[in-house]
Amino acid sequence: GEEWRAVGQDNYVKYKEVEADRGNIFSADGSVLATSIPYFDIYFDPIAPSDEDFARNLDSLAYCLATYIDPSYTVGGYRERLMRLRADTTDRHVLLKRKVSYSEKRKIESFPLFNLGQFRGGIIAERRSDRRRPFGLLAQRTIGYVRDGAKDVGLEGFFNEELQGEPGGQFMICVDTRRDLWMPLEDLSAIDPKSGNDIWTTLDVNLQDIVENALL
């Protein structure tokens, strides 16, 4: 029995990496040449709240979701949907909204029920990030990129180790093996990621712009 319980535990609880914030790349005058913009995908675990918390906050949460998340749903429609999800018990990772900003995330976290936190209120915020170049195509080959399945290019590639920082980690539980969905466990052994270092270059964006336009 112990052997098979151990196998089951290994399959459904794992210590997974948490990506660190990637460092910025600056020009000589401090202009940002490359930076990471964080965003969040917001999910709801309808099984996490207690019956008492769920019932007490159901109407006000439905109002907030209908008003600020998806106006195509009525308050009554959201109320019925939440009750249906609560009764279903098979999906603990219900998508509410993709690609919300940090300020939007903070607002959603203040909604009734969600303000009780992830483990009591059921809100799950999965962090993602987009790498952005504010100056567009300017010096794009020198700035470079790092992509899966492609050769690393430019400063992004050469200094990837310094820029990427040190990942953290946390125990997570698999809530849907079919979709490979994982939720963090409340665990004191979680390690916060360490942000990557910034890079300051000798690039002069004004001179670079003049030269590139002349060459074009």
CSV table of N, CA, C and O in Angstrom, one decimal, residues 54-166:
chain,number,residue,atom,x,y,z
A,54,PHE,N,-19.2,30.6,0.7
A,54,PHE,CA,-19.7,30.6,-0.7
A,54,PHE,C,-21.2,31.2,-0.7
A,54,PHE,O,-21.5,32.1,-1.5
A,55,ALA,N,-22.0,30.7,0.2
A,55,ALA,CA,-23.4,31.2,0.3
A,55,ALA,C,-23.5,32.7,0.6
A,55,ALA,O,-24.3,33.4,0.1
A,56,ARG,N,-22.6,33.1,1.6
A,56,ARG,CA,-22.7,34.5,2.0
A,56,ARG,C,-22.2,35.5,1.0
A,56,ARG,O,-22.7,36.6,0.9
A,57,ASN,N,-21.3,35.1,0.1
A,57,ASN,CA,-20.7,36.0,-0.9
A,57,ASN,C,-21.2,35.8,-2.3
A,57,ASN,O,-20.8,36.5,-3.2
A,58,LEU,N,-22.1,34.8,-2.5
A,58,LEU,CA,-22.5,34.4,-3.9
A,58,LEU,C,-23.1,35.6,-4.7
A,58,LEU,O,-22.7,35.9,-5.8
A,59,ASP,N,-24.1,36.3,-4.1
A,59,ASP,CA,-24.8,37.3,-4.8
A,59,ASP,C,-23.9,38.5,-5.2
A,59,ASP,O,-23.9,39.0,-6.3
A,60,SER,N,-23.1,39.0,-4.2
A,60,SER,CA,-22.2,40.1,-4.4
A,60,SER,C,-21.1,39.8,-5.4
A,60,SER,O,-20.7,40.6,-6.2
A,61,LEU,N,-20.6,38.5,-5.3
A,61,LEU,CA,-19.6,38.1,-6.3
A,61,LEU,C,-20.1,38.0,-7.7
A,61,LEU,O,-19.5,38.5,-8.6
A,62,ALA,N,-21.3,37.5,-7.8
A,62,ALA,CA,-22.0,37.5,-9.1
A,62,ALA,C,-22.2,38.9,-9.7
A,62,ALA,O,-21.9,39.1,-10.9
A,63,TYR,N,-22.5,39.8,-8.9
A,63,TYR,CA,-22.7,41.2,-9.3
A,63,TYR,C,-21.3,41.8,-9.8
A,63,TYR,O,-21.2,42.4,-10.9
A,64,CYS,N,-20.2,41.6,-9.0
A,64,CYS,CA,-18.9,42.1,-9.4
A,64,CYS,C,-18.4,41.4,-10.7
A,64,CYS,O,-17.9,42.1,-11.6
A,65,LEU,N,-18.6,40.1,-10.9
A,65,LEU,CA,-18.2,39.5,-12.1
A,65,LEU,C,-19.0,39.9,-13.3
A,65,LEU,O,-18.4,40.2,-14.4
A,66,ALA,N,-20.3,40.1,-13.2
A,66,ALA,CA,-21.1,40.6,-14.3
A,66,ALA,C,-20.8,42.1,-14.6
A,66,ALA,O,-20.9,42.5,-15.8
A,67,THR,N,-20.4,42.9,-13.6
A,67,THR,CA,-20.1,44.3,-13.9
A,67,THR,C,-18.7,44.5,-14.4
A,67,THR,O,-18.6,45.3,-15.3
A,68,TYR,N,-17.7,43.8,-13.9
A,68,TYR,CA,-16.3,44.1,-14.2
A,68,TYR,C,-15.6,43.1,-15.1
A,68,TYR,O,-14.6,43.4,-15.7
A,69,ILE,N,-16.1,41.9,-15.1
A,69,ILE,CA,-15.4,40.8,-15.9
A,69,ILE,C,-16.0,40.5,-17.2
A,69,ILE,O,-15.4,40.6,-18.3
A,70,ASP,N,-17.3,40.2,-17.2
A,70,ASP,CA,-18.0,39.8,-18.5
A,70,ASP,C,-19.4,40.3,-18.5
A,70,ASP,O,-20.4,39.6,-18.0
A,71,PRO,N,-19.7,41.5,-19.0
A,71,PRO,CA,-21.0,42.1,-19.0
A,71,PRO,C,-22.0,41.3,-19.8
A,71,PRO,O,-23.2,41.6,-19.8
A,72,SER,N,-21.6,40.4,-20.7
A,72,SER,CA,-22.5,39.6,-21.5
A,72,SER,C,-23.3,38.7,-20.6
A,72,SER,O,-24.4,38.2,-21.0
A,73,TYR,N,-22.8,38.4,-19.4
A,73,TYR,CA,-23.6,37.7,-18.4
A,73,TYR,C,-24.4,38.6,-17.5
A,73,TYR,O,-23.9,39.7,-17.1
A,74,THR,N,-25.6,38.3,-17.2
A,74,THR,CA,-26.3,39.0,-16.2
A,74,THR,C,-25.9,38.6,-14.8
A,74,THR,O,-25.2,37.5,-14.6
A,75,VAL,N,-26.3,39.3,-13.8
A,75,VAL,CA,-26.0,38.9,-12.4
A,75,VAL,C,-26.6,37.6,-12.1
A,75,VAL,O,-25.9,36.7,-11.5
A,76,GLY,N,-27.8,37.4,-12.5
A,76,GLY,CA,-28.5,36.1,-12.3
A,76,GLY,C,-27.8,35.0,-13.1
A,76,GLY,O,-27.7,33.8,-12.6
A,77,GLY,N,-27.3,35.3,-14.3
A,77,GLY,CA,-26.6,34.3,-15.1
A,77,GLY,C,-25.3,33.8,-14.4
A,77,GLY,O,-25.0,32.6,-14.4
A,78,TYR,N,-24.6,34.8,-13.9
A,78,TYR,CA,-23.3,34.5,-13.2
A,78,TYR,C,-23.6,33.7,-11.9
A,78,TYR,O,-22.9,32.8,-11.5
A,79,ARG,N,-24.7,34.1,-11.2
A,79,ARG,CA,-25.1,33.3,-10.0
A,79,ARG,C,-25.4,31.9,-10.3
A,79,ARG,O,-24.9,31.0,-9.6
A,80,GLU,N,-26.1,31.6,-11.4
A,80,GLU,CA,-26.4,30.2,-11.7
A,80,GLU,C,-25.2,29.5,-12.2
A,80,GLU,O,-25.0,28.3,-11.8
A,81,ARG,N,-24.3,30.2,-12.9
A,81,ARG,CA,-23.1,29.5,-13.3
A,81,ARG,C,-22.2,29.2,-12.1
A,81,ARG,O,-21.6,28.0,-12.1
A,82,LEU,N,-22.1,30.0,-11.2
A,82,LEU,CA,-21.2,29.8,-10.0
A,82,LEU,C,-21.8,28.6,-9.2
A,82,LEU,O,-21.1,27.7,-8.7
A,83,MET,N,-23.1,28.5,-9.1
A,83,MET,CA,-23.7,27.4,-8.4
A,83,MET,C,-23.6,26.1,-9.1
A,83,MET,O,-23.3,25.1,-8.5
A,84,ARG,N,-23.6,26.2,-10.4
A,84,ARG,CA,-23.4,25.0,-11.2
A,84,ARG,C,-22.0,24.4,-11.1
A,84,ARG,O,-21.8,23.2,-11.0
A,85,LEU,N,-21.1,25.4,-11.2
A,85,LEU,CA,-19.6,25.0,-11.1
A,85,LEU,C,-19.4,24.4,-9.7
A,85,LEU,O,-18.6,23.4,-9.5
A,86,ARG,N,-20.0,25.0,-8.7
A,86,ARG,CA,-19.8,24.5,-7.3
A,86,ARG,C,-20.3,23.1,-7.2
A,86,ARG,O,-19.7,22.2,-6.5
A,87,ALA,N,-21.5,22.8,-7.8
A,87,ALA,CA,-22.1,21.5,-7.7
A,87,ALA,C,-21.3,20.4,-8.5
A,87,ALA,O,-21.4,19.2,-8.2
A,88,ASP,N,-20.7,20.9,-9.6
A,88,ASP,CA,-20.0,19.9,-10.5
A,88,ASP,C,-18.8,19.2,-9.9
A,88,ASP,O,-18.7,18.0,-10.0
A,89,THR,N,-18.0,19.9,-9.3
A,89,THR,CA,-16.8,19.5,-8.5
A,89,THR,C,-15.7,18.9,-9.4
A,89,THR,O,-14.7,18.4,-8.9
A,90,THR,N,-15.9,18.8,-10.8
A,90,THR,CA,-14.8,18.2,-11.6
A,90,THR,C,-13.8,19.2,-12.1
A,90,THR,O,-12.7,18.8,-12.5
A,91,ASP,N,-14.2,20.5,-12.2
A,91,ASP,CA,-13.2,21.5,-12.7
A,91,ASP,C,-12.9,22.5,-11.6
A,91,ASP,O,-13.7,23.3,-11.1
A,92,ARG,N,-11.6,22.4,-11.1
A,92,ARG,CA,-11.1,23.3,-10.1
A,92,ARG,C,-10.3,24.4,-10.6
A,92,ARG,O,-9.5,25.0,-9.9
A,93,HIS,N,-10.4,24.7,-11.9
A,93,HIS,CA,-9.5,25.6,-12.6
A,93,HIS,C,-10.3,26.4,-13.6
A,93,HIS,O,-10.0,26.3,-14.8
A,94,VAL,N,-11.3,27.1,-13.2
A,94,VAL,CA,-12.2,27.8,-14.1
A,94,VAL,C,-11.7,29.1,-14.6
A,94,VAL,O,-11.5,30.0,-13.7
A,95,LEU,N,-11.5,29.3,-15.9
A,95,LEU,CA,-11.0,30.6,-16.4
A,95,LEU,C,-12.0,31.7,-16.2
A,95,LEU,O,-13.1,31.6,-16.6
A,96,LEU,N,-11.6,32.8,-15.6
A,96,LEU,CA,-12.4,34.0,-15.5
A,96,LEU,C,-12.0,35.1,-16.5
A,96,LEU,O,-12.8,35.7,-17.2
A,97,LYS,N,-10.7,35.3,-16.6
A,97,LYS,CA,-10.2,36.3,-17.6
A,97,LYS,C,-8.7,36.2,-17.8
A,97,LYS,O,-8.0,35.9,-16.9
A,98,ARG,N,-8.3,36.3,-19.1
A,98,ARG,CA,-6.9,36.2,-19.5
A,98,ARG,C,-6.3,37.6,-19.6
A,98,ARG,O,-6.9,38.6,-19.8
A,99,LYS,N,-5.0,37.6,-19.4
A,99,LYS,CA,-4.1,38.8,-19.6
A,99,LYS,C,-4.6,40.0,-18.9
A,99,LYS,O,-4.8,41.1,-19.6
A,100,VAL,N,-4.8,40.0,-17.6
A,100,VAL,CA,-5.2,41.2,-16.9
A,100,VAL,C,-3.9,41.8,-16.3
A,100,VAL,O,-2.9,41.1,-16.0
A,101,SER,N,-3.9,43.1,-16.2
A,101,SER,CA,-2.8,43.8,-15.7
A,101,SER,C,-2.7,43.6,-14.1
A,101,SER,O,-3.7,43.1,-13.5
A,102,TYR,N,-1.6,44.1,-13.6
A,102,TYR,CA,-1.5,44.0,-12.1
A,102,TYR,C,-2.6,44.8,-11.4
A,102,TYR,O,-3.1,44.3,-10.4
A,103,SER,N,-2.9,46.0,-11.9
A,103,SER,CA,-3.9,46.8,-11.2
A,103,SER,C,-5.3,46.1,-11.3
A,103,SER,O,-6.1,46.1,-10.4
A,104,GLU,N,-5.6,45.5,-12.5
A,104,GLU,CA,-6.8,44.7,-12.7
A,104,GLU,C,-6.9,43.5,-11.7
A,104,GLU,O,-7.9,43.2,-11.1
A,105,LYS,N,-5.7,42.8,-11.6
A,105,LYS,CA,-5.7,41.7,-10.7
A,105,LYS,C,-6.0,42.1,-9.3
A,105,LYS,O,-6.7,41.4,-8.6
A,106,ARG,N,-5.4,43.2,-8.8
A,106,ARG,CA,-5.7,43.7,-7.5
A,106,ARG,C,-7.1,44.0,-7.3
A,106,ARG,O,-7.7,43.7,-6.2
A,107,LYS,N,-7.8,44.5,-8.3
A,107,LYS,CA,-9.2,44.9,-8.2
A,107,LYS,C,-10.0,43.6,-8.1
A,107,LYS,O,-10.9,43.5,-7.2
A,108,ILE,N,-9.7,42.6,-8.9
A,108,ILE,CA,-10.4,41.3,-8.9
A,108,ILE,C,-10.2,40.6,-7.5
A,108,ILE,O,-11.1,40.0,-7.0
A,109,GLU,N,-9.0,40.7,-7.0
A,109,GLU,CA,-8.7,40.1,-5.7
A,109,GLU,C,-9.5,40.8,-4.5
A,109,GLU,O,-9.6,40.2,-3.5
A,110,SER,N,-10.0,42.0,-4.8
A,110,SER,CA,-10.8,42.6,-3.7
A,110,SER,C,-12.3,42.3,-3.8
A,110,SER,O,-13.1,42.7,-2.9
A,111,PHE,N,-12.7,41.5,-4.8
A,111,PHE,CA,-14.1,41.1,-4.9
A,111,PHE,C,-14.5,40.3,-3.7
A,111,PHE,O,-13.7,39.6,-3.1
A,112,PRO,N,-15.8,40.3,-3.3
A,112,PRO,CA,-16.3,39.4,-2.3
A,112,PRO,C,-16.0,38.0,-2.5
A,112,PRO,O,-16.0,37.5,-3.7
A,113,LEU,N,-15.7,37.2,-1.5
A,113,LEU,CA,-15.2,35.9,-1.6
A,113,LEU,C,-13.7,35.8,-2.0
A,113,LEU,O,-12.9,35.2,-1.3
A,114,PHE,N,-13.4,36.4,-3.1
A,114,PHE,CA,-12.0,36.4,-3.6
A,114,PHE,C,-11.1,37.1,-2.6
A,114,PHE,O,-9.9,36.8,-2.5
A,115,ASN,N,-11.6,38.1,-1.8
A,115,ASN,CA,-10.8,38.8,-0.9
A,115,ASN,C,-10.4,37.9,0.4
A,115,ASN,O,-9.6,38.4,1.2
A,116,LEU,N,-10.9,36.7,0.4
A,116,LEU,CA,-10.5,35.8,1.4
A,116,LEU,C,-9.2,35.0,1.1
A,116,LEU,O,-8.7,34.3,1.9
A,117,GLY,N,-8.7,35.3,-0.2
A,117,GLY,CA,-7.4,34.7,-0.6
A,117,GLY,C,-7.6,33.4,-1.4
A,117,GLY,O,-8.8,32.9,-1.6
A,118,GLN,N,-6.5,32.8,-1.8
A,118,GLN,CA,-6.6,31.7,-2.7
A,118,GLN,C,-7.1,30.4,-2.0
A,118,GLN,O,-8.0,29.7,-2.6
A,119,PHE,N,-6.7,30.2,-0.8
A,119,PHE,CA,-7.0,28.9,-0.2
A,119,PHE,C,-8.4,28.9,0.4
A,119,PHE,O,-9.0,27.9,0.7
A,120,ARG,N,-8.9,30.1,0.8
A,120,ARG,CA,-10.3,30.2,1.3
A,120,ARG,C,-11.3,30.7,0.3
A,120,ARG,O,-12.5,30.4,0.4
A,121,GLY,N,-10.8,31.6,-0.6
A,121,GLY,CA,-11.7,32.2,-1.5
A,121,GLY,C,-11.7,31.6,-2.9
A,121,GLY,O,-12.6,31.9,-3.7
A,122,GLY,N,-10.7,30.8,-3.2
A,122,GLY,CA,-10.7,30.1,-4.5
A,122,GLY,C,-10.1,30.8,-5.7
A,122,GLY,O,-10.1,30.3,-6.8
A,123,ILE,N,-9.6,32.1,-5.5
A,123,ILE,CA,-9.0,32.8,-6.7
A,123,ILE,C,-7.6,32.3,-6.9
A,123,ILE,O,-6.8,32.1,-6.0
A,124,ILE,N,-7.3,32.1,-8.2
A,124,ILE,CA,-6.0,31.7,-8.6
A,124,ILE,C,-5.5,32.7,-9.7
A,124,ILE,O,-6.1,32.9,-10.7
A,125,ALA,N,-4.3,33.3,-9.4
A,125,ALA,CA,-3.7,34.2,-10.4
A,125,ALA,C,-2.4,33.6,-10.9
A,125,ALA,O,-1.5,33.5,-10.2
A,126,GLU,N,-2.4,33.3,-12.2
A,126,GLU,CA,-1.2,32.7,-12.8
A,126,GLU,C,-0.5,33.8,-13.5
A,126,GLU,O,-1.0,34.4,-14.5
A,127,ARG,N,0.8,34.0,-13.1
A,127,ARG,CA,1.6,35.1,-13.7
A,127,ARG,C,2.2,34.7,-15.0
A,127,ARG,O,2.8,33.6,-15.1
A,128,ARG,N,2.2,35.6,-15.9
A,128,ARG,CA,2.9,35.4,-17.2
A,128,ARG,C,3.7,36.7,-17.5
A,128,ARG,O,3.5,37.7,-16.8
A,129,SER,N,4.5,36.7,-18.5
A,129,SER,CA,5.2,37.9,-18.9
A,129,SER,C,5.4,38.0,-20.4
A,129,SER,O,5.6,36.9,-21.0
A,130,ASP,N,5.4,39.1,-21.0
A,130,ASP,CA,5.7,39.4,-22.4
A,130,ASP,C,7.0,40.2,-22.4
A,130,ASP,O,7.1,41.2,-21.7
A,131,ARG,N,7.9,39.8,-23.3
A,131,ARG,CA,9.1,40.6,-23.5
A,131,ARG,C,8.8,41.7,-24.5
A,131,ARG,O,8.3,41.4,-25.7
A,132,ARG,N,9.0,42.9,-24.2
A,132,ARG,CA,8.7,44.1,-25.0
A,132,ARG,C,9.9,44.9,-25.4
A,132,ARG,O,10.8,45.0,-24.5
A,133,ARG,N,9.9,45.5,-26.6
A,133,ARG,CA,11.0,46.4,-27.0
A,133,ARG,C,10.3,47.7,-27.3
A,133,ARG,O,9.7,47.9,-28.4
A,134,PRO,N,10.4,48.7,-26.4
A,134,PRO,CA,9.6,50.0,-26.6
A,134,PRO,C,10.0,50.7,-27.9
A,134,PRO,O,9.2,51.5,-28.4
A,135,PHE,N,11.2,50.5,-28.4
A,135,PHE,CA,11.7,51.2,-29.6
A,135,PHE,C,11.4,50.3,-30.9
A,135,PHE,O,12.0,50.6,-31.9
A,136,GLY,N,10.6,49.3,-30.7
A,136,GLY,CA,10.3,48.5,-31.9
A,136,GLY,C,11.5,47.8,-32.5
A,136,GLY,O,12.2,47.0,-31.9
A,137,LEU,N,11.7,48.1,-33.8
A,137,LEU,CA,12.7,47.4,-34.6
A,137,LEU,C,14.1,48.0,-34.4
A,137,LEU,O,15.1,47.5,-34.9
A,138,LEU,N,14.2,49.1,-33.6
A,138,LEU,CA,15.5,49.7,-33.4
A,138,LEU,C,16.5,48.8,-32.7
A,138,LEU,O,16.3,48.2,-31.6
A,139,ALA,N,17.6,48.5,-33.4
A,139,ALA,CA,18.7,47.7,-32.9
A,139,ALA,C,18.2,46.3,-32.5
A,139,ALA,O,18.8,45.7,-31.6
A,140,GLN,N,17.2,45.8,-33.2
A,140,GLN,CA,16.6,44.6,-32.8
A,140,GLN,C,17.6,43.4,-32.8
A,140,GLN,O,17.5,42.5,-32.0
A,141,ARG,N,18.5,43.4,-33.8
A,141,ARG,CA,19.4,42.2,-33.9
A,141,ARG,C,20.4,42.3,-32.7
A,141,ARG,O,20.8,41.2,-32.2
A,142,THR,N,20.9,43.5,-32.4
A,142,THR,CA,21.8,43.6,-31.3
A,142,THR,C,21.2,43.3,-30.0
A,142,THR,O,21.7,42.6,-29.1
A,143,ILE,N,19.9,43.7,-29.8
A,143,ILE,CA,19.2,43.4,-28.5
A,143,ILE,C,18.9,41.9,-28.5
A,143,ILE,O,19.2,41.2,-27.5
A,144,GLY,N,18.5,41.4,-29.6
A,144,GLY,CA,18.3,39.9,-29.8
A,144,GLY,C,17.1,39.3,-29.1
A,144,GLY,O,16.2,40.0,-28.8
A,145,TYR,N,17.1,38.0,-28.9
A,145,TYR,CA,16.0,37.3,-28.3
A,145,TYR,C,16.4,35.9,-27.9
A,145,TYR,O,17.5,35.4,-28.2
A,146,VAL,N,15.6,35.3,-27.0
A,146,VAL,CA,15.7,34.0,-26.6
A,146,VAL,C,14.4,33.3,-26.8
A,146,VAL,O,13.4,33.7,-26.3
A,147,ARG,N,14.4,32.2,-27.7
A,147,ARG,CA,13.2,31.5,-28.0
A,147,ARG,C,13.4,30.0,-27.9
A,147,ARG,O,14.5,29.5,-28.2
A,148,ASP,N,12.4,29.3,-27.5
A,148,ASP,CA,12.5,27.8,-27.5
A,148,ASP,C,12.6,27.3,-28.9
A,148,ASP,O,11.9,27.7,-29.8
A,149,GLY,N,13.5,26.4,-29.1
A,149,GLY,CA,13.7,25.8,-30.4
A,149,GLY,C,14.5,26.6,-31.4
A,149,GLY,O,14.6,26.2,-32.5
A,150,ALA,N,15.0,27.7,-30.9
A,150,ALA,CA,15.8,28.6,-31.8
A,150,ALA,C,17.1,29.0,-31.2
A,150,ALA,O,17.2,29.0,-29.9
A,151,LYS,N,18.1,29.3,-32.0
A,151,LYS,CA,19.4,29.7,-31.5
A,151,LYS,C,19.3,31.1,-30.8
A,151,LYS,O,18.6,32.0,-31.3
A,152,ASP,N,19.9,31.3,-29.6
A,152,ASP,CA,19.9,32.5,-28.9
A,152,ASP,C,20.6,33.6,-29.7
A,152,ASP,O,21.7,33.3,-30.3
A,153,VAL,N,20.1,34.8,-29.7
A,153,VAL,CA,20.7,35.9,-30.5
A,153,VAL,C,20.9,37.1,-29.7
A,153,VAL,O,20.1,37.5,-28.8
A,154,GLY,N,22.0,37.9,-30.0
A,154,GLY,CA,22.2,39.2,-29.4
A,154,GLY,C,22.5,39.2,-27.9
A,154,GLY,O,22.9,38.2,-27.3
A,155,LEU,N,22.2,40.4,-27.3
A,155,LEU,CA,22.5,40.6,-25.9
A,155,LEU,C,21.6,39.7,-25.1
A,155,LEU,O,22.0,39.1,-24.0
A,156,GLU,N,20.3,39.5,-25.5
A,156,GLU,CA,19.4,38.6,-24.8
A,156,GLU,C,20.0,37.2,-24.7
A,156,GLU,O,19.9,36.5,-23.7
A,157,GLY,N,20.6,36.8,-25.8
A,157,GLY,CA,21.1,35.4,-25.8
A,157,GLY,C,22.4,35.3,-25.1
A,157,GLY,O,22.6,34.3,-24.3
A,158,PHE,N,23.3,36.2,-25.4
A,158,PHE,CA,24.7,36.1,-24.8
A,158,PHE,C,24.6,36.2,-23.3
A,158,PHE,O,25.4,35.6,-22.5
A,159,PHE,N,23.8,37.1,-22.8
A,159,PHE,CA,23.7,37.4,-21.3
A,159,PHE,C,22.4,36.7,-20.7
A,159,PHE,O,21.9,37.2,-19.7
A,160,ASN,N,22.0,35.7,-21.3
A,160,ASN,CA,20.7,35.0,-20.9
A,160,ASN,C,20.8,34.6,-19.4
A,160,ASN,O,19.8,34.8,-18.7
A,161,GLU,N,21.9,34.0,-19.0
A,161,GLU,CA,22.1,33.6,-17.7
A,161,GLU,C,21.9,34.7,-16.6
A,161,GLU,O,21.3,34.5,-15.6
A,162,GLU,N,22.5,35.9,-17.0
A,162,GLU,CA,22.5,37.0,-16.1
A,162,GLU,C,21.1,37.6,-16.1
A,162,GLU,O,20.6,38.1,-15.0
A,163,LEU,N,20.4,37.7,-17.2
A,163,LEU,CA,19.1,38.3,-17.3
A,163,LEU,C,18.0,37.5,-16.7
A,163,LEU,O,17.1,38.0,-16.2
A,164,GLN,N,18.1,36.2,-16.8
A,164,GLN,CA,17.0,35.3,-16.5
A,164,GLN,C,16.8,35.2,-14.9
A,164,GLN,O,15.7,34.8,-14.5
A,165,GLY,N,17.8,35.5,-14.2
A,165,GLY,CA,17.7,35.4,-12.7
A,165,GLY,C,17.7,34.0,-12.2
A,165,GLY,O,18.0,33.0,-13.0
A,166,GLU,N,17.2,33.8,-11.0
A,166,GLU,CA,17.1,32.4,-10.4
A,166,GLU,C,15.7,32.1,-10.1
A,166,GLU,O,15.0,32.8,-9.4
